[in-house]
Coordinates of N, CA and C in Angstrom, one line a residue:
M7 N 1.4 -9.1 -19.4 CA 0.1 -8.3 -18.6 C 1.1 -7.3 -17.9
D8 N 0.4 -6.2 -18.1 CA 1.6 -5.0 -18.1 C 1.3 -4.0 -16.1
I9 N 2.4 -4.0 -15.6 CA 1.4 -4.1 -14.4 C 2.5 -2.9 -13.5
V10 N 1.9 -2.3 -12.9 CA 2.7 -0.7 -12.7 C 2.5 -0.3 -11.8
I11 N 3.5 -0.2 -11.2 CA 4.3 -0.3 -9.2 C 4.2 1.5 -9.5
Y12 N 3.8 2.0 -8.5 CA 3.9 3.4 -7.9 C 4.4 3.9 -6.9
I13 N 5.8 4.5 -7.8 CA 6.9 4.1 -6.2 C 7.2 6.1 -5.9
Y14 N 7.4 6.5 -4.6 CA 7.5 7.8 -4.4 C 8.5 7.9 -3.0
N15 N 8.6 8.7 -2.6 CA 9.8 8.9 -1.6 C 9.0 9.4 -0.2
G16 N 9.2 8.2 0.6 CA 8.9 7.7 2.0 C 8.0 6.3 2.0
L17 N 8.1 5.6 0.8 CA 6.6 4.9 0.8 C 8.2 3.9 1.6
T18 N 7.0 2.4 2.1 CA 7.4 1.9 3.3 C 7.8 0.7 1.5
A19 N 8.8 -0.1 2.1 CA 9.6 -0.5 1.0 C 8.5 -1.6 0.3
L20 N 8.4 -2.7 1.6 CA 7.5 -3.9 1.3 C 6.7 -3.7 0.7
D21 N 5.7 -3.1 0.7 CA 4.7 -2.4 0.9 C 4.5 -2.7 -0.8
A22 N 5.8 -2.5 -1.7 CA 6.4 -2.5 -3.2 C 6.9 -4.0 -3.1
I23 N 7.6 -4.3 -3.0 CA 8.8 -5.5 -2.9 C 7.7 -6.2 -3.0
G24 N 6.6 -6.2 -1.4 CA 6.2 -7.9 -1.6 C 5.6 -8.6 -2.8
P25 N 4.5 -7.6 -2.7 CA 3.3 -7.7 -4.4 C 5.2 -8.4 -5.7
Y26 N 6.0 -7.3 -5.8 CA 6.6 -6.7 -7.1 C 6.9 -8.9 -7.0
E27 N 7.0 -9.8 -5.6 CA 8.1 -11.1 -5.2 C 7.0 -11.9 -6.4
V28 N 5.2 -11.5 -5.9 CA 4.2 -12.6 -5.9 C 3.7 -12.1 -7.6
L29 N 3.6 -11.1 -7.9 CA 2.9 -10.8 -8.9 C 3.8 -10.6 -10.6
S30 N 5.0 -10.2 -10.2 CA 6.0 -10.0 -11.8 C 6.1 -11.2 -11.7
R31 N 5.4 -12.7 -11.0 CA 6.0 -14.4 -11.7 C 4.7 -14.2 -12.4
L32 N 3.7 -13.6 -12.5 CA 2.3 -14.1 -13.7 C 2.8 -14.1 -15.0
P33 N 2.0 -14.8 -15.5 CA 2.7 -15.7 -17.6 C 2.8 -13.9 -18.1
N34 N 4.1 -13.7 -18.6 CA 3.7 -13.1 -19.3 C 3.8 -11.8 -18.3
A35 N 3.9 -11.1 -17.3 CA 4.9 -10.6 -16.8 C 5.2 -9.1 -17.4
S36 N 4.9 -7.8 -17.3 CA 5.7 -6.7 -17.1 C 6.1 -5.5 -15.9
V37 N 6.6 -5.1 -15.7 CA 6.7 -4.7 -14.6 C 7.1 -4.0 -14.8
K38 N 6.4 -2.3 -14.2 CA 7.3 -0.9 -14.3 C 6.6 -0.1 -13.4
F39 N 7.7 0.1 -12.8 CA 8.2 0.9 -11.4 C 8.1 2.6 -12.3
V40 N 7.0 3.1 -11.4 CA 7.0 4.6 -11.6 C 6.9 6.0 -10.8
A41 N 7.3 6.7 -11.4 CA 7.7 7.9 -10.6 C 7.0 9.3 -10.6
K42 N 6.9 10.4 -10.1 CA 6.5 11.3 -10.6 C 7.2 11.9 -11.9
E43 N 9.0 11.6 -11.2 CA 10.0 12.2 -11.8 C 10.7 10.6 -11.9
K44 N 11.7 10.4 -12.4 CA 12.0 8.9 -13.4 C 13.5 9.1 -12.2
G45 N 13.6 8.1 -11.7 CA 15.0 8.1 -10.7 C 15.7 7.1 -9.7
V46 N 16.0 7.7 -8.6 CA 16.1 7.2 -7.4 C 14.3 7.5 -6.7
I47 N 14.2 6.6 -6.0 CA 13.0 6.7 -4.5 C 13.7 6.8 -3.8
V48 N 13.9 7.3 -2.2 CA 14.0 7.0 -1.3 C 13.1 6.2 -0.5
S49 N 13.1 5.1 0.6 CA 12.4 4.4 1.3 C 12.2 5.9 2.5
D50 N 11.1 5.5 3.1 CA 10.7 5.5 4.6 C 12.1 5.9 5.5
T51 N 12.8 4.7 5.5 CA 13.4 4.6 6.4 C 14.7 5.3 6.2
H52 N 15.0 6.1 4.6 CA 16.0 6.3 4.1 C 17.0 5.8 4.5
F53 N 16.9 4.3 4.0 CA 18.1 3.6 3.6 C 17.8 2.2 2.6
L54 N 17.2 2.5 1.8 CA 16.2 1.6 1.0 C 16.3 2.3 -0.5
K55 N 16.8 2.6 -2.0 CA 16.6 3.0 -2.6 C 15.8 2.0 -3.4
L56 N 14.9 2.4 -4.0 CA 14.8 1.8 -5.9 C 14.7 2.8 -6.9
V57 N 15.0 2.3 -8.1 CA 14.5 3.1 -9.3 C 13.5 3.1 -9.7
A58 N 13.1 4.2 -11.1 CA 12.0 4.9 -11.3 C 12.0 4.7 -12.3
E59 N 12.1 3.9 -14.0 CA 12.9 3.6 -14.5 C 11.6 4.5 -16.1
Y60 N 10.3 5.2 -15.4 CA 9.3 6.0 -16.0 C 9.0 6.7 -15.4
D61 N 8.7 7.7 -15.8 CA 7.2 9.0 -15.2 C 5.7 8.7 -15.0
I62 N 4.8 9.5 -14.7 CA 4.0 9.3 -14.7 C 3.2 9.8 -16.4
T63 N 4.3 10.9 -17.2 CA 3.5 10.5 -17.5 C 3.5 9.9 -19.3
E64 N 4.8 8.7 -18.7 CA 4.6 8.2 -19.7 C 3.8 6.9 -19.6
I65 N 3.9 6.8 -19.3 CA 2.6 5.5 -18.6 C 1.1 5.8 -18.5
D66 N 0.5 4.7 -19.5 CA -1.0 5.5 -20.0 C -2.5 4.8 -20.0
K67 N -1.7 3.4 -19.4 CA -2.2 1.9 -18.5 C -1.7 1.2 -18.1
A68 N -3.0 0.5 -18.2 CA -2.0 -0.9 -17.1 C -3.0 -2.6 -16.8
D69 N -2.7 -3.2 -16.3 CA -3.4 -4.8 -16.4 C -3.9 -3.8 -14.9
I70 N -2.7 -4.2 -13.8 CA -2.6 -4.4 -12.7 C -2.2 -3.0 -12.4
L71 N -2.7 -2.0 -11.7 CA -2.4 -1.1 -10.8 C -2.1 -1.2 -8.6
L72 N -0.8 -0.9 -8.5 CA -0.4 -1.2 -7.0 C 0.7 0.5 -6.7
I73 N -0.6 0.8 -5.5 CA 0.1 1.8 -5.1 C 0.4 1.3 -3.6
P74 N 1.6 1.4 -3.2 CA 2.1 0.9 -1.7 C 1.6 3.0 -1.3
G75 N 1.3 2.1 0.0 CA 1.6 3.2 1.3 C 2.9 3.6 1.9
S76 N 3.1 4.4 2.9 CA 4.0 4.6 3.6 C 3.7 4.9 5.1
V77 N 4.9 5.8 5.8 CA 4.6 5.6 7.2 C 4.0 7.5 7.3
V78 N 4.1 8.0 6.4 CA 3.1 9.9 6.7 C 3.5 10.3 4.9
G79 N 4.4 10.0 3.8 CA 4.2 10.4 2.7 C 3.2 9.7 1.7
F80 N 2.2 9.5 2.0 CA 1.3 9.3 1.7 C 0.5 10.6 1.8
I81 N 0.8 11.3 2.4 CA -0.8 12.7 2.8 C -0.1 13.5 1.9
R82 N 0.8 13.9 0.8 CA 2.1 14.6 0.4 C 1.1 13.9 -1.3
E83 N 1.0 12.7 -1.0 CA 0.9 12.1 -2.4 C -0.5 12.4 -2.7
A84 N -1.8 11.9 -1.7 CA -2.8 12.6 -1.5 C -3.5 13.9 -1.9
K85 N -2.5 14.6 -2.2 CA -3.0 16.0 -1.8 C -2.4 16.6 -3.1
D86 N -1.9 15.5 -4.3 CA -1.5 15.9 -5.4 C -2.1 15.6 -6.3
T87 N -3.3 16.4 -6.8 CA -3.8 16.6 -7.9 C -3.6 16.6 -9.4
N88 N -2.1 16.7 -9.7 CA -2.2 15.6 -10.9 C -1.5 13.4 -10.7
L89 N -1.1 13.7 -10.0 CA -1.7 12.5 -9.4 C -1.8 11.8 -9.4
L90 N -3.3 11.9 -8.5 CA -4.5 11.9 -8.0 C -5.4 12.1 -10.0
S91 N -5.6 12.4 -11.0 CA -6.2 13.2 -12.2 C -5.3 10.8 -13.2
W92 N -3.7 11.3 -12.6 CA -3.0 10.1 -13.4 C -4.0 8.7 -12.6
I93 N -3.5 8.4 -11.2 CA -4.3 7.2 -10.6 C -6.3 7.0 -11.7
N94 N -6.1 8.2 -11.5 CA -7.9 8.3 -12.5 C -7.3 7.3 -14.0
K95 N -6.9 7.6 -14.6 CA -6.7 7.6 -16.1 C -6.5 6.1 -16.1
I96 N -5.3 5.4 -14.9 CA -5.0 4.3 -15.0 C -6.2 3.8 -14.8
D97 N -6.4 3.7 -14.5 CA -7.6 2.9 -13.4 C -8.9 2.4 -14.4
K98 N -8.8 3.6 -15.3 CA -9.7 3.3 -16.2 C -9.4 2.2 -16.9
T99 N -8.5 1.5 -17.4 CA -7.9 0.9 -18.1 C -7.6 -0.3 -17.7
T100 N -7.3 -0.3 -15.8 CA -6.7 -2.0 -15.2 C -8.3 -3.0 -15.7
T101 N -7.2 -4.2 -15.1 CA -8.3 -5.3 -14.8 C -9.0 -5.2 -13.0
W102 N -7.3 -4.7 -12.9 CA -7.6 -4.9 -11.6 C -6.8 -3.4 -10.6
T103 N -7.2 -2.8 -10.1 CA -7.0 -1.5 -8.9 C -6.6 -1.6 -7.5
T104 N -5.3 -2.0 -7.2 CA -4.1 -2.2 -6.2 C -4.3 -1.3 -4.9
S105 N -3.8 -1.8 -3.5 CA -3.0 -1.1 -2.9 C -3.2 -1.6 -2.1
V106 N -1.8 -1.3 -0.6 CA -1.1 -1.8 0.3 C -1.2 -0.5 1.2
C107 N -1.3 -1.2 2.3 CA -0.9 -0.2 3.9 C -2.1 1.3 3.2
S108 N -1.1 2.7 3.3 CA -1.5 3.7 3.4 C -1.6 4.4 2.2
G109 N -2.0 3.1 1.6 CA -1.3 3.0 -0.2 C -3.5 3.4 0.0
S110 N -4.4 2.9 -0.2 CA -5.9 2.8 -0.2 C -6.2 4.4 0.3
I111 N -5.5 5.2 0.7 CA -5.7 6.4 1.1 C -5.5 7.4 -0.6
I112 N -4.3 6.8 -0.5 CA -4.4 8.1 -2.2 C -5.4 7.1 -3.0
L113 N -6.0 6.4 -3.2 CA -7.4 5.6 -3.9 C -8.4 6.4 -3.4
A114 N -8.3 6.2 -1.9 CA -9.9 7.1 -2.3 C -9.6 8.5 -1.8
A115 N -8.6 9.1 -1.5 CA -8.5 11.2 -2.8 C -8.0 10.5 -4.8
A116 N -8.3 9.9 -4.7 CA -8.3 10.1 -5.9 C -9.8 9.4 -6.3
G117 N -10.8 9.7 -5.5 CA -12.6 8.5 -5.4 C -12.6 7.8 -5.8
L118 N -11.8 6.9 -5.4 CA -11.9 5.7 -6.4 C -13.2 4.3 -5.3
L119 N -12.5 5.0 -3.9 CA -13.4 4.2 -2.8 C -13.8 5.2 -2.2
K120 N -15.0 5.9 -3.1 CA -16.4 6.4 -2.1 C -17.5 5.0 -2.6
N121 N -18.1 5.0 -0.9 CA -19.3 4.1 -0.8 C -18.6 2.5 -1.0
K122 N -17.1 2.4 -1.1 CA -16.6 1.0 -1.2 C -15.9 0.4 0.1
K123 N -16.7 -0.5 0.6 CA -15.5 -1.0 1.6 C -13.8 -1.4 1.6
A124 N -12.9 -0.7 2.6 CA -11.8 -0.7 2.3 C -11.1 -1.2 3.3
T125 N -10.0 -1.4 3.7 CA -9.0 -1.4 4.2 C -7.7 -0.3 4.9
S126 N -7.6 -0.8 5.7 CA -5.7 0.0 5.8 C -4.3 -0.3 6.2
H127 N -3.9 0.0 6.9 CA -2.3 -0.5 7.9 C -3.6 0.6 9.5
W128 N -3.4 0.2 10.8 CA -4.4 0.4 11.7 C -4.6 1.9 12.0
G129 N -3.1 2.2 11.4 CA -2.9 3.6 12.6 C -3.4 4.9 11.9
V130 N -4.0 4.7 9.8 CA -4.5 5.1 9.8 C -5.6 5.0 9.0
I131 N -6.5 4.0 9.4 CA -7.5 3.5 8.5 C -8.7 4.1 8.3
H132 N -9.0 4.8 9.5 CA -9.8 5.6 10.3 C -10.3 7.3 8.8
L133 N -8.8 7.6 8.3 CA -8.9 8.5 7.5 C -9.5 8.2 6.4
L134 N -9.8 6.5 6.0 CA -11.0 6.6 5.0 C -12.1 7.2 5.4
K135 N -12.7 7.1 6.0 CA -14.1 8.3 6.1 C -13.8 9.4 5.6
E136 N -12.8 10.2 5.7 CA -12.8 11.6 5.3 C -12.9 11.4 3.9
Y137 N -12.6 10.1 2.8 CA -13.9 9.7 1.3 C -14.3 9.0 1.2
G138 N -15.3 9.1 2.4 CA -16.9 8.6 2.0 C -16.7 7.4 1.7
S139 N -15.1 6.5 2.4 CA -15.2 5.5 2.5 C -15.3 4.3 3.6
I140 N -15.6 3.5 3.7 CA -15.8 2.2 4.6 C -15.3 1.7 5.3
P141 N -14.1 2.3 6.5 CA -13.3 1.0 6.3 C -13.6 -0.3 7.2
T142 N -12.7 -1.1 6.6 CA -13.1 -2.0 7.5 C -11.8 -3.4 7.9
S143 N -11.7 -3.6 8.8 CA -10.5 -3.9 9.2 C -10.3 -5.9 9.2
E144 N -10.0 -5.8 7.6 CA -9.9 -7.3 6.9 C -8.6 -7.2 6.6
R145 N -8.2 -8.2 6.2 CA -6.4 -8.6 5.9 C -6.6 -7.6 3.8
Y146 N -7.6 -7.9 3.8 CA -7.0 -7.9 2.8 C -9.0 -8.2 1.6
I147 N -9.2 -6.7 1.3 CA -10.5 -7.5 0.8 C -11.3 -6.0 -0.8
Q148 N -11.5 -7.1 -1.1 CA -12.0 -6.7 -3.0 C -13.3 -6.2 -3.2
E149 N -13.5 -5.3 -3.8 CA -14.3 -4.4 -3.9 C -13.9 -4.4 -5.9
G150 N -15.1 -5.2 -6.4 CA -15.3 -5.1 -7.7 C -14.2 -5.1 -8.1
K151 N -13.6 -4.4 -9.2 CA -11.6 -5.2 -9.6 C -11.1 -4.3 -8.1
I152 N -11.1 -3.9 -7.3 CA -10.8 -2.5 -6.8 C -10.0 -3.5 -5.4
I153 N -8.6 -3.7 -4.7 CA -8.0 -4.6 -3.2 C -7.3 -4.1 -2.8
T154 N -8.0 -3.4 -1.8 CA -7.6 -3.5 -0.4 C -6.5 -3.7 0.0
A155 N -5.2 -3.8 1.1 CA -4.5 -3.9 1.5 C -4.1 -3.6 3.0
Q156 N -3.9 -5.0 4.2 CA -3.6 -4.1 5.6 C -2.5 -3.2 5.2
G157 N -1.3 -3.1 6.5 CA -0.2 -2.7 6.8 C 0.8 -3.9 6.1
V158 N 1.8 -2.5 5.3 CA 2.8 -3.6 4.9 C 3.0 -5.0 4.7
S159 N 2.9 -6.2 4.8 CA 3.6 -7.3 4.7 C 1.9 -8.0 4.0
A160 N 1.0 -8.5 4.4 CA -0.5 -7.7 3.9 C -0.6 -7.5 2.0
G161 N -0.1 -7.1 1.6 CA 0.5 -6.8 0.4 C 0.8 -8.4 -0.2
I162 N 1.8 -8.7 0.6 CA 1.5 -10.2 0.1 C 0.4 -11.3 0.4
D163 N 0.1 -10.9 1.0 CA -1.0 -12.1 0.9 C -2.5 -11.5 -0.4
M164 N -2.5 -10.1 -0.1 CA -2.9 -9.7 -0.9 C -3.2 -10.4 -2.4
S165 N -1.6 -10.1 -3.3 CA -0.7 -10.2 -3.9 C -1.4 -12.1 -4.4
L166 N -1.0 -13.1 -3.3 CA -1.7 -14.3 -3.9 C -2.8 -14.2 -4.3
Y167 N -4.0 -13.2 -3.4 CA -5.3 -14.6 -3.9 C -5.1 -13.3 -5.3
L168 N -4.9 -12.0 -5.5 CA -4.8 -11.7 -6.7 C -4.2 -12.9 -8.1
V169 N -3.0 -13.6 -7.5 CA -3.4 -13.9 -8.5 C -3.5 -15.4 -8.5
S170 N -4.2 -16.0 -7.6 CA -5.2 -17.0 -7.5 C -6.6 -16.7 -8.6
Q171 N -6.8 -15.3 -8.3 CA -8.4 -14.9 -9.2 C -8.2 -14.6 -10.6
I172 N -6.7 -14.0 -10.6 CA -6.0 -14.2 -12.2 C -6.1 -16.2 -13.0
I173 N -4.8 -16.9 -12.6 CA -4.4 -17.4 -12.9 C -4.8 -19.2 -11.9
G174 N -5.8 -19.1 -10.9 CA -6.8 -20.0 -10.6 C -5.8 -20.6 -9.1
D175 N -6.5 -21.1 -8.1 CA -5.8 -21.6 -7.1 C -4.9 -22.5 -6.4
E176 N -4.4 -23.5 -7.9 CA -3.8 -24.1 -7.9 C -2.0 -23.3 -8.0
K177 N -2.2 -22.9 -8.6 CA -0.8 -21.5 -9.4 C -0.7 -20.6 -8.4
A178 N -1.4 -20.2 -7.7 CA -1.3 -19.2 -7.0 C -1.0 -19.8 -5.2
K179 N -1.4 -21.1 -5.3 CA -0.7 -22.5 -3.8 C 0.6 -22.5 -4.1
A180 N 1.1 -22.3 -6.4 CA 2.4 -22.9 -5.7 C 3.4 -22.1 -5.6
Y181 N 2.6 -20.8 -6.0 CA 3.6 -19.2 -5.6 C 3.8 -18.8 -4.9
Q182 N 2.9 -20.0 -3.7 CA 3.1 -19.5 -2.0 C 4.0 -20.1 -1.7
L183 N 4.7 -21.1 -2.9 CA 5.4 -23.0 -2.0 C 6.7 -21.6 -2.5
F184 N 6.7 -21.4 -3.9 CA 8.0 -20.9 -4.7 C 8.5 -19.7 -3.8
I185 N 7.4 -18.7 -3.1 CA 8.2 -17.6 -2.0 C 8.6 -18.2 -0.8
E186 N 8.2 -19.8 -0.5 CA 7.9 -20.5 1.2 C 7.6 -19.2 1.9
Y187 N 6.3 -18.7 1.6 CA 5.6 -18.1 2.5 C 5.3 -18.8 3.2
D188 N 4.8 -19.1 4.6 CA 4.5 -19.2 5.5 C 5.2 -19.2 7.3
P189 N 4.1 -17.7 7.1 CA 4.9 -16.8 8.5 C 4.6 -17.6 10.1
K190 N 5.6 -17.6 10.5 CA 5.0 -18.2 11.6 C 5.2 -17.6 12.6
P191 N 4.9 -15.6 13.0 CA 6.2 -15.0 13.4 C 6.1 -15.2 15.6
P192 N 7.2 -14.8 16.3 CA 7.7 -14.7 17.0 C 6.1 -15.0 18.4
F193 N 5.6 -14.3 17.8 CA 4.6 -13.2 18.7 C 2.9 -13.2 18.5
N194 N 2.2 -12.8 18.6 CA 1.0 -12.8 18.2 C 0.4 -11.6 18.7
S195 N 1.4 -10.6 18.2 CA 1.1 -9.3 17.9 C 0.8 -8.3 16.6
G196 N 0.3 -8.9 15.7 CA 0.7 -8.4 14.6 C -0.7 -8.1 14.1
N197 N -1.8 -7.8 14.2 CA -3.2 -7.3 14.6 C -3.1 -6.4 15.8
I198 N -4.0 -5.2 15.0 CA -4.2 -4.3 15.8 C -5.9 -5.0 17.4
N199 N -6.3 -6.3 17.2 CA -7.3 -6.1 17.3 C -7.0 -7.4 18.2
K200 N -4.9 -7.9 18.1 CA -4.2 -9.2 19.2 C -3.2 -8.0 20.3
A201 N -2.9 -7.3 19.7 CA -2.2 -6.8 20.5 C -1.9 -6.0 22.1
D202 N -1.3 -6.4 22.9 CA -2.0 -5.6 24.1 C -1.7 -4.5 24.1
N203 N -2.2 -4.4 24.7 CA -1.6 -2.4 25.1 C -0.7 -1.8 25.0
P204 N -0.3 -2.0 25.7 CA 1.5 -1.5 25.6 C 1.8 -1.9 24.1
T205 N 1.8 -3.6 23.9 CA 2.8 -2.8 22.6 C 2.2 -2.1 22.1
I206 N 0.2 -1.9 21.3 CA 0.2 -0.8 20.8 C 1.0 0.3 21.5
E207 N 0.5 0.9 22.7 CA 1.3 2.5 22.2 C 2.6 2.5 22.0
L208 N 3.8 1.1 22.3 CA 5.2 2.4 22.0 C 5.0 1.4 20.1
A209 N 4.0 1.4 19.9 CA 3.5 0.9 17.8 C 4.2 2.7 17.7
K210 N 2.7 2.6 18.6 CA 2.4 4.5 18.6 C 3.4 5.6 18.5
K211 N 4.2 5.1 18.9 CA 5.7 6.0 19.7 C 7.1 5.5 18.3
I212 N 6.7 4.2 17.9 CA 7.4 3.9 16.6 C 7.1 4.6 15.3
L213 N 6.3 4.9 15.4 CA 5.5 5.1 14.1 C 5.5 7.0 13.6
S214 N 5.4 7.5 15.3 CA 5.7 9.3 15.0 C 7.3 9.0 15.6
K215 N 7.9 8.9 15.7 CA 9.3 8.6 15.3 C 10.1 8.5 13.5
E216 N 9.0 7.5 13.2 CA 9.5 7.4 12.2 C 9.2 8.6 11.2
A217 N 7.8 9.3 11.5 CA 7.4 10.3 10.8 C 7.4 10.9 10.5
K218 N 8.7 11.3 12.0 CA 9.3 12.8 11.9 C 10.8 13.2 10.7
K219 N 11.2 11.6 10.5 CA 11.8 11.9 9.5 C 12.1 12.2 8.2
D220 N 10.1 12.8 8.1 CA 10.5 13.4 7.0 C 9.7 14.5 7.8
L221 N 11.3 15.5 7.3 CA 10.5 16.9 8.1 C 9.7 17.8 7.3
T222 N 9.6 17.5 5.9 CA 8.4 18.3 4.7 C 7.2 17.5 5.4
I223 N 6.9 16.5 5.3 CA 5.5 15.6 5.1 C 5.6 16.1 7.2
W224 N 6.2 16.6 8.8 CA 6.0 16.1 9.9 C 5.5 18.0 9.3
D225 N 5.8 18.9 8.6 CA 5.6 19.9 8.6 C 3.5 20.1 8.0
I226 N 3.5 19.6 7.2 CA 2.2 19.8 6.7 C 1.6 18.4 7.8
V227 N 1.8 17.4 8.9 CA 0.8 17.1 9.6 C 0.7 17.6 10.9
K228 N 1.5 18.5 11.0 CA 1.7 19.7 12.1 C 2.3 18.6 13.2
N229 N 1.3 17.6 13.7 CA 0.7 16.9 15.0 C 0.5 15.4 14.0
V230 N 1.8 14.6 14.2 CA 1.6 13.3 13.7 C 0.7 12.6 14.2
Q231 N 0.8 12.4 15.8 CA 0.1 11.8 16.9 C -1.2 12.2 16.9
S232 N -2.2 13.5 16.2 CA -3.6 13.1 15.5 C -3.3 12.1 14.8
L233 N -2.5 12.5 14.0 CA -2.7 11.3 12.8 C -2.7 10.0 12.4
I234 N -2.2 9.5 14.0 CA -2.1 8.1 14.3 C -3.0 7.3 15.6
K235 N -4.2 8.3 16.2 CA -4.7 8.4 16.6 C -5.3 7.6 16.8
L236 N -5.6 6.3 17.4 CA -6.5 4.7 17.5 C -7.0 4.3 18.6
K237 N -9.0 4.2 18.2 CA -9.7 3.4 19.3 C -9.1 2.0 19.2
R238 N -8.8 1.4 19.8 CA -8.6 0.6 20.0 C -10.1 -0.2 19.3
G239 N -10.3 -1.2 17.8 CA -11.4 -1.7 17.7 C -12.1 -0.9 17.0
K240 N -11.3 0.4 16.5 CA -11.4 0.8 15.5 C -11.0 0.7 14.1

């Protein structure tokens, strides 16, 4: 099974690595990390680096395509017509096309989510409307062969669900046990609808600070506060 994970500078590492830990264990899995150019890819924190062994010109098909998200780097990717064309080409060959976090904005920019329900990170989910998608605040949601997930850690949930669709619930449950995925967070603030207002405001400030690390994207966005502006409940 060919699993293609697209990576790019500024990505949020767990968006890619969380699903990788699950999907790489599928029978006969072959995982390829793919970028626009081969080489080292730097995450949004600038501390972690991944290696793309393939560039997009070398990959023309996949059974599973995964598009991870980022704090603001997804904006650059969503404006890259060559990348969007490649995503469309790969999507025509996939059994499953998936995204985590703001990766759904990239799928939407490629035209794959028009008139479809989709989810994303709470800070950018409203952007789906600009591409004709229907934002929905689900942990993950399936529309045909496309599955989108909320932010970062939701990629693990989505991947376990995908495994259940491919090889059944019993093996998916065993995968969950194998990686000991039994989250018990110390706080009940992991969802925009559960967090209190001070926590939401602090999270927005953190997002803004992280966004400013990438000055190229900052220049494009110009005002990241407009990007992460969100009314509670939307």
